[in-house]
PDB file of C-alpha atoms in Angstrom:
ATOM      1  CA  MET A   1       0.000   0.000   0.000  1.00 53.00           C
ATOM      2  CA  ALA A   2       1.270   3.463  -0.888  1.00 55.00           C
ATOM      3  CA  ARG A   3       1.409   5.825   2.056  1.00 61.00           C
ATOM      4  CA  THR A   4       1.668   9.570   2.716  1.00 67.00           C
ATOM      5  CA  ASP A   5       3.355  11.471   5.524  1.00 89.00           C
ATOM      6  CA  SER A   6       1.285  11.729   8.693  1.00 94.00           C
ATOM      7  CA  PHE A   7      -0.981  14.702   9.305  1.00 96.00           C
ATOM      8  CA  PHE A   8      -3.500  15.698  11.968  1.00 97.00           C
ATOM      9  CA  ILE A   9      -7.277  15.998  11.973  1.00 97.00           C
ATOM     10  CA  ARG A  10      -8.825  17.967  14.830  1.00 98.00           C
ATOM     11  CA  ALA A  11     -12.438  18.002  16.005  1.00 97.00           C
ATOM     12  CA  SER A  12     -14.537  19.178  18.977  1.00 97.00           C
ATOM     13  CA  THR A  13     -18.051  18.502  20.183  1.00 96.00           C
ATOM     14  CA  LEU A  14     -19.863  20.635  22.726  1.00 92.00           C
ATOM     15  CA  THR A  15     -21.266  18.801  25.727  1.00 88.00           C
ATOM     16  CA  ASP A  16     -24.428  19.260  27.687  1.00 81.00           C
ATOM     17  CA  THR A  17     -25.171  17.866  31.124  1.00 74.00           C
ATOM     18  CA  THR A  18     -28.258  15.911  30.088  1.00 77.00           C
ATOM     19  CA  ASN A  19     -28.041  14.955  26.405  1.00 88.00           C
ATOM     20  CA  PHE A  20     -25.849  12.967  24.057  1.00 95.00           C
ATOM     21  CA  ASN A  21     -24.280  15.253  21.435  1.00 95.00           C
ATOM     22  CA  GLN A  22     -22.228  14.475  18.363  1.00 97.00           C
ATOM     23  CA  SER A  23     -20.466  16.289  15.536  1.00 97.00           C
ATOM     24  CA  ALA A  24     -19.602  14.996  12.089  1.00 98.00           C
ATOM     25  CA  ILE A  25     -15.966  14.941  10.982  1.00 98.00           C
ATOM     26  CA  ASP A  26     -15.700  15.330   7.206  1.00 97.00           C
ATOM     27  CA  LEU A  27     -13.091  12.975   5.750  1.00 97.00           C
ATOM     28  CA  GLY A  28     -14.059  13.480   2.101  1.00 94.00           C
ATOM     29  CA  ALA A  29     -10.747  15.167   1.319  1.00 94.00           C
ATOM     30  CA  TYR A  30      -8.874  12.007   2.365  1.00 94.00           C
ATOM     31  CA  VAL A  31     -11.193   9.059   1.729  1.00 93.00           C
ATOM     32  CA  ASP A  32     -12.467   7.882  -1.645  1.00 90.00           C
ATOM     33  CA  ALA A  33     -13.236   4.166  -1.682  1.00 80.00           C
ATOM     34  CA  LEU A  34     -13.955   4.189  -5.436  1.00 84.00           C
ATOM     35  CA  GLY A  35     -10.645   5.961  -5.967  1.00 86.00           C
ATOM     36  CA  LYS A  36      -8.920   3.434  -3.658  1.00 87.00           C
ATOM     37  CA  SER A  37      -7.946   6.045  -1.038  1.00 91.00           C
ATOM     38  CA  VAL A  38      -8.425   5.242   2.668  1.00 93.00           C
ATOM     39  CA  LEU A  39      -7.429   6.879   5.939  1.00 95.00           C
ATOM     40  CA  ARG A  40      -5.326   5.151   8.588  1.00 95.00           C
ATOM     41  CA  ILE A  41      -5.636   6.588  12.085  1.00 96.00           C
ATOM     42  CA  HIS A  42      -2.488   5.868  14.061  1.00 96.00           C
ATOM     43  CA  ASN A  43      -3.136   7.736  17.297  1.00 95.00           C
ATOM     44  CA  ILE A  44      -5.785   9.755  19.117  1.00 96.00           C
ATOM     45  CA  SER A  45      -5.317  12.360  21.822  1.00 95.00           C
ATOM     46  CA  VAL A  46      -8.262  13.677  23.843  1.00 95.00           C
ATOM     47  CA  GLN A  47      -8.839  16.956  25.680  1.00 94.00           C
ATOM     48  CA  TYR A  48     -11.677  17.223  28.198  1.00 90.00           C
ATOM     49  CA  GLY A  49     -12.935  20.805  28.452  1.00 87.00           C
ATOM     50  CA  THR A  50     -11.185  23.915  27.243  1.00 86.00           C
ATOM     51  CA  PRO A  51      -7.569  24.683  28.252  1.00 86.00           C
ATOM     52  CA  MET A  52      -8.544  26.947  31.172  1.00 84.00           C
ATOM     53  CA  GLU A  53     -11.822  25.261  32.139  1.00 80.00           C
ATOM     54  CA  VAL A  54     -12.273  24.070  35.699  1.00 76.00           C
ATOM     55  CA  ILE A  55     -14.019  20.705  35.467  1.00 76.00           C
ATOM     56  CA  GLY A  56     -17.080  20.529  37.715  1.00 73.00           C
ATOM     57  CA  VAL A  57     -16.795  18.237  40.716  1.00 72.00           C
ATOM     58  CA  PRO A  58     -19.746  15.921  41.445  1.00 73.00           C
ATOM     59  CA  ALA A  59     -21.650  17.097  44.533  1.00 73.00           C
ATOM     60  CA  GLY A  60     -22.061  15.317  47.856  1.00 74.00           C
ATOM     61  CA  GLY A  61     -19.542  12.493  47.574  1.00 74.00           C
ATOM     62  CA  ASN A  62     -20.860  11.304  44.213  1.00 78.00           C
ATOM     63  CA  THR A  63     -18.988  10.140  41.148  1.00 80.00           C
ATOM     64  CA  GLY A  64     -19.263  11.559  37.650  1.00 80.00           C
ATOM     65  CA  ALA A  65     -18.089  10.750  34.158  1.00 84.00           C
ATOM     66  CA  VAL A  66     -17.487  12.523  30.873  1.00 88.00           C
ATOM     67  CA  ALA A  67     -17.271  10.174  27.878  1.00 93.00           C
ATOM     68  CA  PHE A  68     -16.488  10.335  24.174  1.00 96.00           C
ATOM     69  CA  GLN A  69     -16.768   7.958  21.239  1.00 97.00           C
ATOM     70  CA  LEU A  70     -15.405   8.158  17.723  1.00 98.00           C
ATOM     71  CA  THR A  71     -17.567   6.143  15.325  1.00 97.00           C
ATOM     72  CA  THR A  72     -17.973   5.517  11.607  1.00 96.00           C
ATOM     73  CA  GLN A  73     -21.785   5.725  11.874  1.00 97.00           C
ATOM     74  CA  SER A  74     -24.046   8.364  13.400  1.00 97.00           C
ATOM     75  CA  GLN A  75     -25.367   7.372  16.837  1.00 97.00           C
ATOM     76  CA  SER A  76     -28.227   8.579  19.051  1.00 97.00           C
ATOM     77  CA  ALA A  77     -26.509   7.579  22.323  1.00 96.00           C
ATOM     78  CA  MET A  78     -23.236   6.192  23.617  1.00 96.00           C
ATOM     79  CA  VAL A  79     -22.501   2.659  22.342  1.00 97.00           C
ATOM     80  CA  ASP A  80     -20.121   0.023  23.645  1.00 94.00           C
ATOM     81  CA  LEU A  81     -17.199  -1.682  21.930  1.00 93.00           C
ATOM     82  CA  THR A  82     -19.385  -4.440  20.493  1.00 94.00           C
ATOM     83  CA  ASN A  83     -20.805  -1.871  18.070  1.00 95.00           C
ATOM     84  CA  ARG A  84     -18.808  -2.326  14.853  1.00 93.00           C
ATOM     85  CA  SER A  85     -18.714   1.418  14.158  1.00 95.00           C
ATOM     86  CA  VAL A  86     -16.607   2.250  17.246  1.00 96.00           C
ATOM     87  CA  VAL A  87     -13.087   3.386  16.379  1.00 96.00           C
ATOM     88  CA  SER A  88     -12.197   4.817  19.784  1.00 96.00           C
ATOM     89  CA  SER A  89     -13.867   5.561  23.104  1.00 96.00           C
ATOM     90  CA  GLY A  90     -12.908   6.702  26.553  1.00 95.00           C
ATOM     91  CA  LYS A  91     -13.933   8.627  29.610  1.00 92.00           C
ATOM     92  CA  LEU A  92     -12.860  10.918  32.386  1.00 88.00           C
ATOM     93  CA  LEU A  93     -13.999   9.604  35.782  1.00 85.00           C
ATOM     94  CA  LEU A  94     -14.432  12.003  38.691  1.00 81.00           C
ATOM     95  CA  ALA A  95     -15.165  11.373  42.369  1.00 81.00           C
ATOM     96  CA  ALA A  96     -15.772  13.863  45.149  1.00 78.00           C
ATOM     97  CA  THR A  97     -15.653  13.736  48.925  1.00 78.00           C
ATOM     98  CA  ASP A  98     -18.701  14.535  51.049  1.00 77.00           C
ATOM     99  CA  THR A  99     -17.427  18.119  51.197  1.00 75.00           C
ATOM    100  CA  ASP A 100     -17.419  18.386  47.372  1.00 71.00           C
ATOM    101  CA  THR A 101     -13.626  18.249  47.124  1.00 71.00           C
ATOM    102  CA  LEU A 102     -12.197  16.407  44.154  1.00 71.00           C
ATOM    103  CA  ALA A 103     -10.903  13.062  45.375  1.00 72.00           C
ATOM    104  CA  LEU A 104     -10.182  11.295  42.069  1.00 74.00           C
ATOM    105  CA  ALA A 105      -9.809  12.180  38.406  1.00 76.00           C
ATOM    106  CA  ASN A 106      -8.904   9.383  36.004  1.00 80.00           C
ATOM    107  CA  ASP A 107      -8.676   9.650  32.196  1.00 86.00           C
ATOM    108  CA  HIS A 108      -9.276   6.233  30.634  1.00 87.00           C
ATOM    109  CA  LEU A 109      -9.097   5.258  26.953  1.00 89.00           C
ATOM    110  CA  ASP A 110     -11.231   2.133  26.422  1.00 90.00           C
ATOM    111  CA  VAL A 111      -9.779   1.595  22.970  1.00 91.00           C
ATOM    112  CA  GLY A 112      -7.838   3.737  20.543  1.00 90.00           C
ATOM    113  CA  PRO A 113      -6.086   3.265  17.197  1.00 89.00           C
ATOM    114  CA  GLN A 114      -2.735   3.206  19.020  1.00 89.00           C
ATOM    115  CA  ASP A 115      -3.873  -0.034  20.720  1.00 88.00           C
ATOM    116  CA  PHE A 116      -3.711  -1.871  17.386  1.00 89.00           C
ATOM    117  CA  THR A 117      -0.563  -3.023  15.561  1.00 88.00           C
ATOM    118  CA  ASP A 118      -1.173  -0.899  12.454  1.00 89.00           C
ATOM    119  CA  GLY A 119      -3.708   1.669  13.636  1.00 92.00           C
ATOM    120  CA  TYR A 120      -7.287   1.707  12.311  1.00 92.00           C
ATOM    121  CA  LEU A 121      -8.288   1.930   8.641  1.00 93.00           C
ATOM    122  CA  ILE A 122     -11.233   4.173   7.722  1.00 93.00           C
ATOM    123  CA  ALA A 123     -12.995   4.006   4.354  1.00 91.00           C
ATOM    124  CA  VAL A 124     -16.068   6.181   5.053  1.00 94.00           C
ATOM    125  CA  GLU A 125     -16.225   9.882   4.245  1.00 94.00           C
ATOM    126  CA  GLN A 126     -17.612  10.915   7.652  1.00 96.00           C
ATOM    127  CA  MET A 127     -16.857   9.954  11.215  1.00 97.00           C
ATOM    128  CA  TYR A 128     -18.677  11.128  14.326  1.00 98.00           C
ATOM    129  CA  LEU A 129     -17.408  12.436  17.646  1.00 98.00           C
ATOM    130  CA  GLY A 130     -20.086  11.713  20.251  1.00 97.00           C
ATOM    131  CA  VAL A 131     -19.989  12.961  23.845  1.00 96.00           C
ATOM    132  CA  ASP A 132     -22.041  12.540  26.996  1.00 93.00           C
ATOM    133  CA  GLN A 133     -21.631  13.153  30.696  1.00 87.00           C
ATOM    134  CA  GLN A 134     -23.177  12.443  34.053  1.00 82.00           C
ATOM    135  CA  GLN A 135     -22.710  14.384  37.303  1.00 75.00           C
ATOM    136  CA  SER A 136     -20.054  16.638  35.777  1.00 73.00           C
ATOM    137  CA  SER A 137     -19.730  19.859  33.844  1.00 75.00           C
ATOM    138  CA  VAL A 138     -17.339  19.929  30.915  1.00 81.00           C
ATOM    139  CA  THR A 139     -18.169  22.243  28.013  1.00 85.00           C
ATOM    140  CA  GLN A 140     -16.530  20.295  25.185  1.00 91.00           C
ATOM    141  CA  ILE A 141     -14.380  17.344  24.235  1.00 93.00           C
ATOM    142  CA  SER A 142     -11.730  17.726  21.544  1.00 96.00           C
ATOM    143  CA  VAL A 143      -9.642  15.135  19.733  1.00 97.00           C
ATOM    144  CA  VAL A 144      -6.520  15.166  17.584  1.00 97.00           C
ATOM    145  CA  LEU A 145      -6.106  12.242  15.194  1.00 97.00           C
ATOM    146  CA  GLU A 146      -2.714  11.380  13.708  1.00 97.00           C
ATOM    147  CA  CYS A 147      -3.427   9.996  10.233  1.00 97.00           C
ATOM    148  CA  THR A 148      -1.975   8.912   6.907  1.00 96.00           C
ATOM    149  CA  VAL A 149      -3.681   8.338   3.565  1.00 95.00           C
ATOM    150  CA  GLU A 150      -3.118   4.992   1.871  1.00 92.00           C
ATOM    151  CA  THR A 151      -4.272   3.267  -1.282  1.00 90.00           C
ATOM    152  CA  MET A 152      -5.929  -0.121  -1.475  1.00 87.00           C
ATOM    153  CA  THR A 153      -7.419  -2.094  -4.315  1.00 83.00           C
ATOM    154  CA  GLN A 154     -10.841  -0.766  -5.236  1.00 81.00           C
ATOM    155  CA  ALA A 155     -12.493  -4.015  -4.118  1.00 84.00           C
ATOM    156  CA  ALA A 156     -10.782  -3.955  -0.710  1.00 83.00           C
ATOM    157  CA  ALA A 157     -11.570  -0.251  -0.193  1.00 76.00           C
ATOM    158  CA  MET A 158     -15.254  -0.771  -1.088  1.00 80.00           C
ATOM    159  CA  ALA A 159     -15.515  -3.851   1.160  1.00 82.00           C
ATOM    160  CA  LEU A 160     -14.038  -1.874   4.051  1.00 79.00           C
ATOM    161  CA  ALA A 161     -16.348   1.101   3.388  1.00 79.00           C
ATOM    162  CA  LEU A 162     -19.416  -1.138   3.335  1.00 83.00           C
ATOM    163  CA  SER A 163     -18.393  -2.817   6.585  1.00 82.00           C
ATOM    164  CA  GLN A 164     -18.149   0.579   8.296  1.00 84.00           C
ATOM    165  CA  GLN A 165     -21.577   1.920   7.246  1.00 73.00           C
TER     166      GLN A 165
END
């Protein structure tokens, strides 16, 4: 497979304390299954909130979570890893003391392209960054994807695209 130098795709989705939200990431400039061009994601980095945002602590000794998912299909809620469209997912877990002091903050990546030997191939022209949270207040989640463009046979690219829709 022919390969290009790596480049970065960046995306953000605004959060809301009660609803699942998602944003589309247009990959049409990189992916063309008929033209045999696919995207390989090598690595993902995640930012919870904005650079200067103070993440809300769950009240009264409770725990909270802020989660993201990167999928090849649009979703209406968070899905687990058994859903074939999941490329990456993770969460930020928060716990507070009875006096509303932050006791624990743990960033956890359930799965990411860097977990696989050769990253994750994408043959669809749109991906989706979905976010949700419970007992927390983060205004957005942002991701940076390290990618390359590769060529495949037209049959292999179409088969991959169909499997991701």
